XYZ file of C-alpha atoms in Angstrom:
376
model
C -36.874 86.810 -4.145
C -39.076 83.938 -3.607
C -36.091 81.879 -2.113
C -35.636 84.387 -0.008
C -39.061 84.669 1.555
C -39.250 81.038 2.152
C -36.154 80.898 3.946
C -37.695 83.621 5.922
C -40.647 82.150 6.525
C -39.063 78.882 8.091
C -36.743 80.229 9.917
C -39.407 82.909 11.407
C -41.506 79.464 11.931
C -38.583 77.704 13.560
C -38.222 80.597 15.841
C -42.050 80.632 16.957
C -41.576 77.139 17.361
C -38.477 77.789 19.761
C -40.293 79.815 21.595
C -42.915 77.346 22.220
C -40.441 74.575 23.530
C -39.165 77.163 26.341
C -42.529 77.943 27.834
C -43.206 73.891 29.086
C -40.161 73.923 31.183
C -40.600 77.083 32.666
C -44.439 76.393 33.441
C -42.658 73.240 34.678
C -40.024 74.837 36.910
C -42.499 77.467 38.208
C -45.172 74.683 39.466
C -42.767 72.134 40.877
C -43.572 71.004 44.608
C -40.974 72.561 46.776
C -41.578 70.140 49.398
C -40.395 67.115 47.114
C -39.353 64.450 48.937
C -35.436 64.866 48.713
C -35.013 61.060 48.960
C -36.045 60.594 45.138
C -33.128 62.173 43.831
C -30.790 58.794 45.174
C -31.824 57.154 41.469
C -30.474 60.305 39.520
C -27.872 60.509 41.280
C -27.168 56.766 40.610
C -27.362 56.647 37.748
C -25.070 60.336 37.097
C -22.610 58.328 39.177
C -22.964 54.998 36.539
C -22.952 57.429 33.267
C -19.506 59.591 34.857
C -17.664 55.677 35.081
C -17.700 55.670 31.627
C -15.890 58.686 31.304
C -13.578 57.776 33.938
C -12.668 54.587 32.046
C -11.862 56.315 29.373
C -9.377 58.016 30.867
C -7.973 55.084 32.369
C -7.620 54.027 28.919
C -5.575 56.900 27.593
C -3.354 56.988 30.999
C -2.275 53.476 30.461
C 0.046 53.102 27.938
C 2.339 55.852 28.982
C 4.057 54.858 32.739
C 3.908 50.644 31.590
C 5.092 50.476 28.254
C 8.287 50.309 28.681
C 7.909 47.293 30.984
C 5.083 45.892 28.625
C 7.976 45.707 25.574
C 10.744 44.445 27.845
C 8.502 41.654 29.483
C 6.813 40.662 26.223
C 9.629 41.480 24.330
C 7.742 43.601 21.907
C 9.550 45.093 18.349
C 8.720 48.636 17.640
C 5.663 48.342 14.859
C 4.112 45.587 17.603
C 3.850 48.233 20.299
C 2.719 51.296 17.249
C -0.134 48.570 16.370
C -0.930 47.976 20.237
C -0.800 52.055 21.057
C -3.077 53.339 17.991
C -4.321 51.596 15.077
C -6.378 49.131 16.392
C -8.056 51.965 18.303
C -8.955 53.666 15.264
C -10.753 51.084 13.883
C -12.687 50.512 17.119
C -13.630 53.918 17.704
C -15.597 53.794 13.971
C -16.975 50.853 14.554
C -18.243 51.904 18.247
C -19.571 55.208 16.127
C -21.834 53.000 13.618
C -23.195 50.943 16.549
C -23.923 54.553 18.764
C -25.905 55.463 15.701
C -24.256 58.675 15.144
C -26.102 60.214 18.120
C -29.178 59.281 15.494
C -32.451 58.791 18.236
C -33.220 55.808 15.134
C -29.758 53.821 16.315
C -28.871 50.623 15.907
C -29.225 49.609 19.612
C -31.057 51.046 22.895
C -28.509 53.562 24.270
C -28.424 51.505 27.898
C -27.776 48.268 25.507
C -24.395 50.259 23.641
C -23.086 51.259 27.335
C -23.301 47.611 28.399
C -21.521 46.297 24.797
C -19.118 48.748 25.528
C -19.005 47.690 29.360
C -18.378 44.399 29.133
C -15.879 45.096 26.209
C -13.861 47.209 28.376
C -13.809 44.330 30.827
C -12.970 41.597 28.581
C -10.009 44.009 27.265
C -8.497 44.669 30.920
C -8.754 40.794 31.622
C -6.874 40.415 27.771
C -4.004 42.928 29.045
C -3.792 41.313 32.464
C -3.101 37.409 31.491
C -1.226 38.843 28.111
C 1.430 37.057 26.752
C 1.984 38.614 23.892
C 0.998 41.059 21.035
C -2.099 39.736 20.044
C -3.407 40.305 23.770
C -2.749 43.444 23.904
C -4.361 44.047 19.972
C -7.444 42.767 21.400
C -7.084 44.643 24.739
C -7.016 48.038 22.572
C -9.412 46.967 19.715
C -11.914 45.891 23.178
C -11.594 49.172 25.160
C -10.845 51.305 22.110
C -14.868 50.104 21.417
C -15.617 51.850 24.754
C -13.491 54.863 24.625
C -15.554 55.567 21.232
C -19.152 55.451 23.557
C -17.917 57.577 26.179
C -17.020 60.932 26.872
C -17.124 63.458 29.726
C -14.220 65.600 29.829
C -13.039 66.190 33.514
C -14.229 62.913 34.635
C -11.301 61.482 31.441
C -8.545 64.122 32.673
C -9.039 62.373 36.103
C -8.962 59.101 34.756
C -5.366 59.372 32.934
C -4.428 61.270 36.397
C -4.737 58.678 38.205
C -3.672 55.739 35.969
C -0.235 57.895 35.332
C 0.242 58.430 39.070
C -0.207 54.855 40.522
C 1.254 53.510 37.203
C 4.974 54.653 38.412
C 4.758 52.218 41.451
C 2.502 49.409 40.322
C 3.060 46.945 37.961
C 1.442 47.250 34.966
C -0.884 44.103 35.026
C -2.268 45.377 38.439
C -2.504 48.619 36.989
C -4.450 46.672 34.280
C -6.894 45.308 37.250
C -7.581 48.240 38.488
C -8.512 49.729 35.335
C -11.201 47.127 35.296
C -12.685 48.334 38.262
C -14.602 51.433 36.755
C -15.796 49.193 33.883
C -17.186 46.801 36.361
C -19.029 49.587 38.252
C -20.648 50.488 35.111
C -21.305 47.626 33.650
C -23.370 46.302 37.179
C -24.715 49.987 37.666
C -26.299 49.994 34.387
C -28.408 47.077 35.015
C -30.036 49.265 37.928
C -30.429 52.328 35.702
C -33.080 53.315 33.045
C -33.213 54.548 29.751
C -33.682 57.977 29.394
C -37.184 59.232 29.069
C -36.829 61.676 26.759
C -35.109 59.445 24.348
C -37.563 56.882 24.717
C -40.647 59.246 24.298
C -38.529 60.563 21.030
C -38.351 57.191 19.953
C -42.115 56.690 20.581
C -41.821 54.502 23.114
C -44.420 54.971 25.457
C -44.770 52.215 28.666
C -40.952 52.254 28.596
C -40.808 56.356 28.586
C -43.306 56.127 31.688
C -41.780 53.585 33.366
C -38.060 55.047 32.858
C -39.907 58.536 34.605
C -41.615 56.607 37.545
C -38.333 54.554 38.076
C -36.401 58.207 38.250
C -38.435 60.225 39.977
C -39.786 57.073 42.725
C -42.353 54.887 43.143
C -44.702 56.731 44.785
C -43.859 60.146 42.853
C -46.914 61.701 40.657
C -45.133 61.998 36.898
C -48.438 62.937 34.753
C -47.655 66.696 34.532
C -43.732 66.083 34.225
C -44.812 63.165 31.194
C -47.248 65.489 30.012
C -44.560 68.321 29.368
C -41.537 65.869 28.065
C -44.473 64.804 25.245
C -45.519 68.671 24.558
C -41.519 69.077 24.231
C -41.517 66.406 21.782
C -43.880 66.884 19.762
C -43.125 70.634 19.293
C -39.463 69.959 18.300
C -41.379 67.300 15.811
C -42.600 71.097 14.150
C -38.850 71.765 13.806
C -37.600 71.790 10.132
C -35.751 68.656 9.612
C -32.542 68.791 8.259
C -30.023 66.744 6.805
C -26.390 66.157 6.394
C -26.560 67.784 2.932
C -27.531 71.181 4.213
C -24.090 71.405 5.406
C -22.905 71.888 2.043
C -25.004 75.191 1.344
C -23.279 78.626 0.890
C -24.570 80.070 3.801
C -23.478 77.142 6.458
C -19.981 76.649 4.309
C -17.882 79.026 6.591
C -19.679 77.733 9.439
C -18.545 74.430 8.668
C -15.171 75.147 7.955
C -14.252 76.613 10.632
C -16.118 73.747 13.278
C -14.580 70.666 11.128
C -11.141 72.377 11.059
C -10.989 73.202 14.850
C -12.180 69.367 15.028
C -9.711 68.424 12.949
C -7.098 70.607 14.577
C -7.117 69.107 17.800
C -7.218 65.652 16.713
C -3.737 66.122 15.039
C -2.463 68.637 18.201
C -0.448 65.731 19.131
C -2.110 65.586 22.404
C -1.955 62.003 22.199
C 1.048 61.592 21.211
C 2.556 63.654 24.131
C -0.085 61.896 26.356
C 1.074 57.946 25.579
C 4.802 58.749 25.742
C 5.079 61.234 28.559
C 7.341 59.144 30.905
C 9.326 58.356 27.646
C 9.960 62.505 26.660
C 11.229 62.906 30.221
C 13.553 60.116 30.303
C 14.685 60.769 26.775
C 15.372 64.774 27.954
C 17.053 62.895 31.347
C 14.220 64.057 33.832
C 12.826 61.611 36.010
C 9.879 59.983 34.495
C 8.283 59.515 37.808
C 8.331 63.168 39.048
C 7.577 64.733 35.813
C 4.693 62.054 35.113
C 3.015 62.779 38.708
C 3.454 66.446 37.821
C 1.992 66.223 34.611
C -1.192 64.180 35.859
C -1.667 66.708 38.843
C -1.541 69.834 36.682
C -3.758 68.192 34.216
C -6.652 68.228 36.634
C -6.544 71.212 37.643
C -6.226 73.110 34.473
C -8.948 71.362 33.068
C -11.644 72.043 36.212
C -10.186 75.933 36.185
C -11.094 76.043 32.378
C -14.561 74.053 32.479
C -15.278 76.719 35.169
C -14.257 79.886 33.506
C -14.956 79.061 29.647
C -18.977 80.497 29.610
C -17.051 83.725 31.083
C -14.461 84.282 28.997
C -15.528 83.067 25.935
C -14.945 80.058 23.434
C -13.002 82.356 20.635
C -10.248 84.242 23.263
C -9.406 80.661 24.380
C -9.167 78.975 21.530
C -6.893 82.136 20.408
C -4.509 82.016 23.638
C -4.112 78.399 23.716
C -3.138 78.004 20.356
C -0.476 80.117 20.691
C 0.818 78.238 23.907
C 0.545 75.603 22.244
C 3.041 76.269 19.630
C 4.952 77.846 22.050
C 5.174 74.804 23.827
C 5.892 72.281 20.986
C 8.752 75.084 20.150
C 10.416 74.627 23.963
C 10.163 71.004 23.893
C 11.760 70.664 20.117
C 14.288 73.197 21.425
C 15.111 70.822 23.953
C 15.954 68.113 22.264
C 17.806 69.908 19.057
C 20.257 70.823 21.864
C 20.306 67.265 23.059
C 21.291 66.163 19.882
C 23.847 68.623 19.350
C 25.526 68.346 22.407
C 24.606 71.901 23.406
C 23.490 73.437 26.673
C 23.106 69.692 28.096
C 22.193 71.468 31.775
C 19.257 72.907 29.864
C 17.593 70.346 28.077
C 15.511 68.867 30.999
C 14.442 71.958 32.427
C 13.165 73.151 28.519
C 11.626 69.522 28.012
C 9.725 69.838 30.895
C 8.315 73.293 30.597
C 7.628 72.827 27.198
C 5.575 69.485 28.305
C 4.082 71.226 30.878
C 3.063 74.365 28.984
C 1.699 72.394 26.149
C -0.963 70.525 28.605
C -2.005 73.737 30.181
C -2.410 75.452 26.945
C -4.302 71.445 25.741
C -6.748 71.600 28.855
C -7.797 75.398 28.065
C -8.191 74.501 24.252
C -10.142 71.127 24.598
C -12.501 72.865 27.153
C -12.946 76.021 24.735
């Protein structure tokens, strides 16, 4: 009984703190001057543009492999094992290292967030240059390691999909070295733009960097803007946030959280092992093996995934995540079955005319449902 009372008291206290967190924000919104100079927003727009360049870059990295790997393997005489290492193995190491450098999203991370993004941008630039000048598997491995680090830092779904799609489309007409230089462009924009982009004021306030916090907020709002009220609101928000009950990783293993943790982690695992990376990296090969035009199939795939992702992003909060997960999960299974059926028929020399149609239908359906699954 005493334990239950303690838990109830903690939850009641947390609810009270959360209510306090909402009050300053409402006051701030109500007290804003409607005549605020819109010209001050240019820095906000600029920082947003710079930030999404990172996600777009992630997409170009993911979309580079499919339209180029045949030409790369042929020109550099790579074995199947070497090509496999280039595509995936080193990226796993890079993603893990990037997560450590980013501090696991903790406010006490190893590097400032801007420093982390600058390092990631510089490594991505180095990676694309490595692939442009590549004469063997080693340079390609360096590229995957470098750009893989960046992929662990940057993420915004719609821009990722846009980057993949653009790489898919232009990769059908450009040489692989030229495509590498094009992939370098968003990295360069990001790297250059970060030197003019301030740190997150809220993050600086949370880490007790008072002077940097005020300077960053002033830069975002404009040199003539009065930031005193907003700065006080942010400080009050951070102080109130500190009153919430501190949690650690071991708290997740309490009995009352067990089912939620299993479901949440399970969905993330299923998402990563759902096959999308294999489909994305080998789209053109799948279409070609099925006897369908790889260029037409890849371009159709690229256009479709942007449209599907945009629609799901707009509808997910209205439709609800659970219904979308159930529908998309069923659709993913169906897409895999149709694709597998097409190659089963091909291997056994049955219904040869149906093989390309089934393969394209299965892959495109799989991608449509994956957009819904990822978005939810």
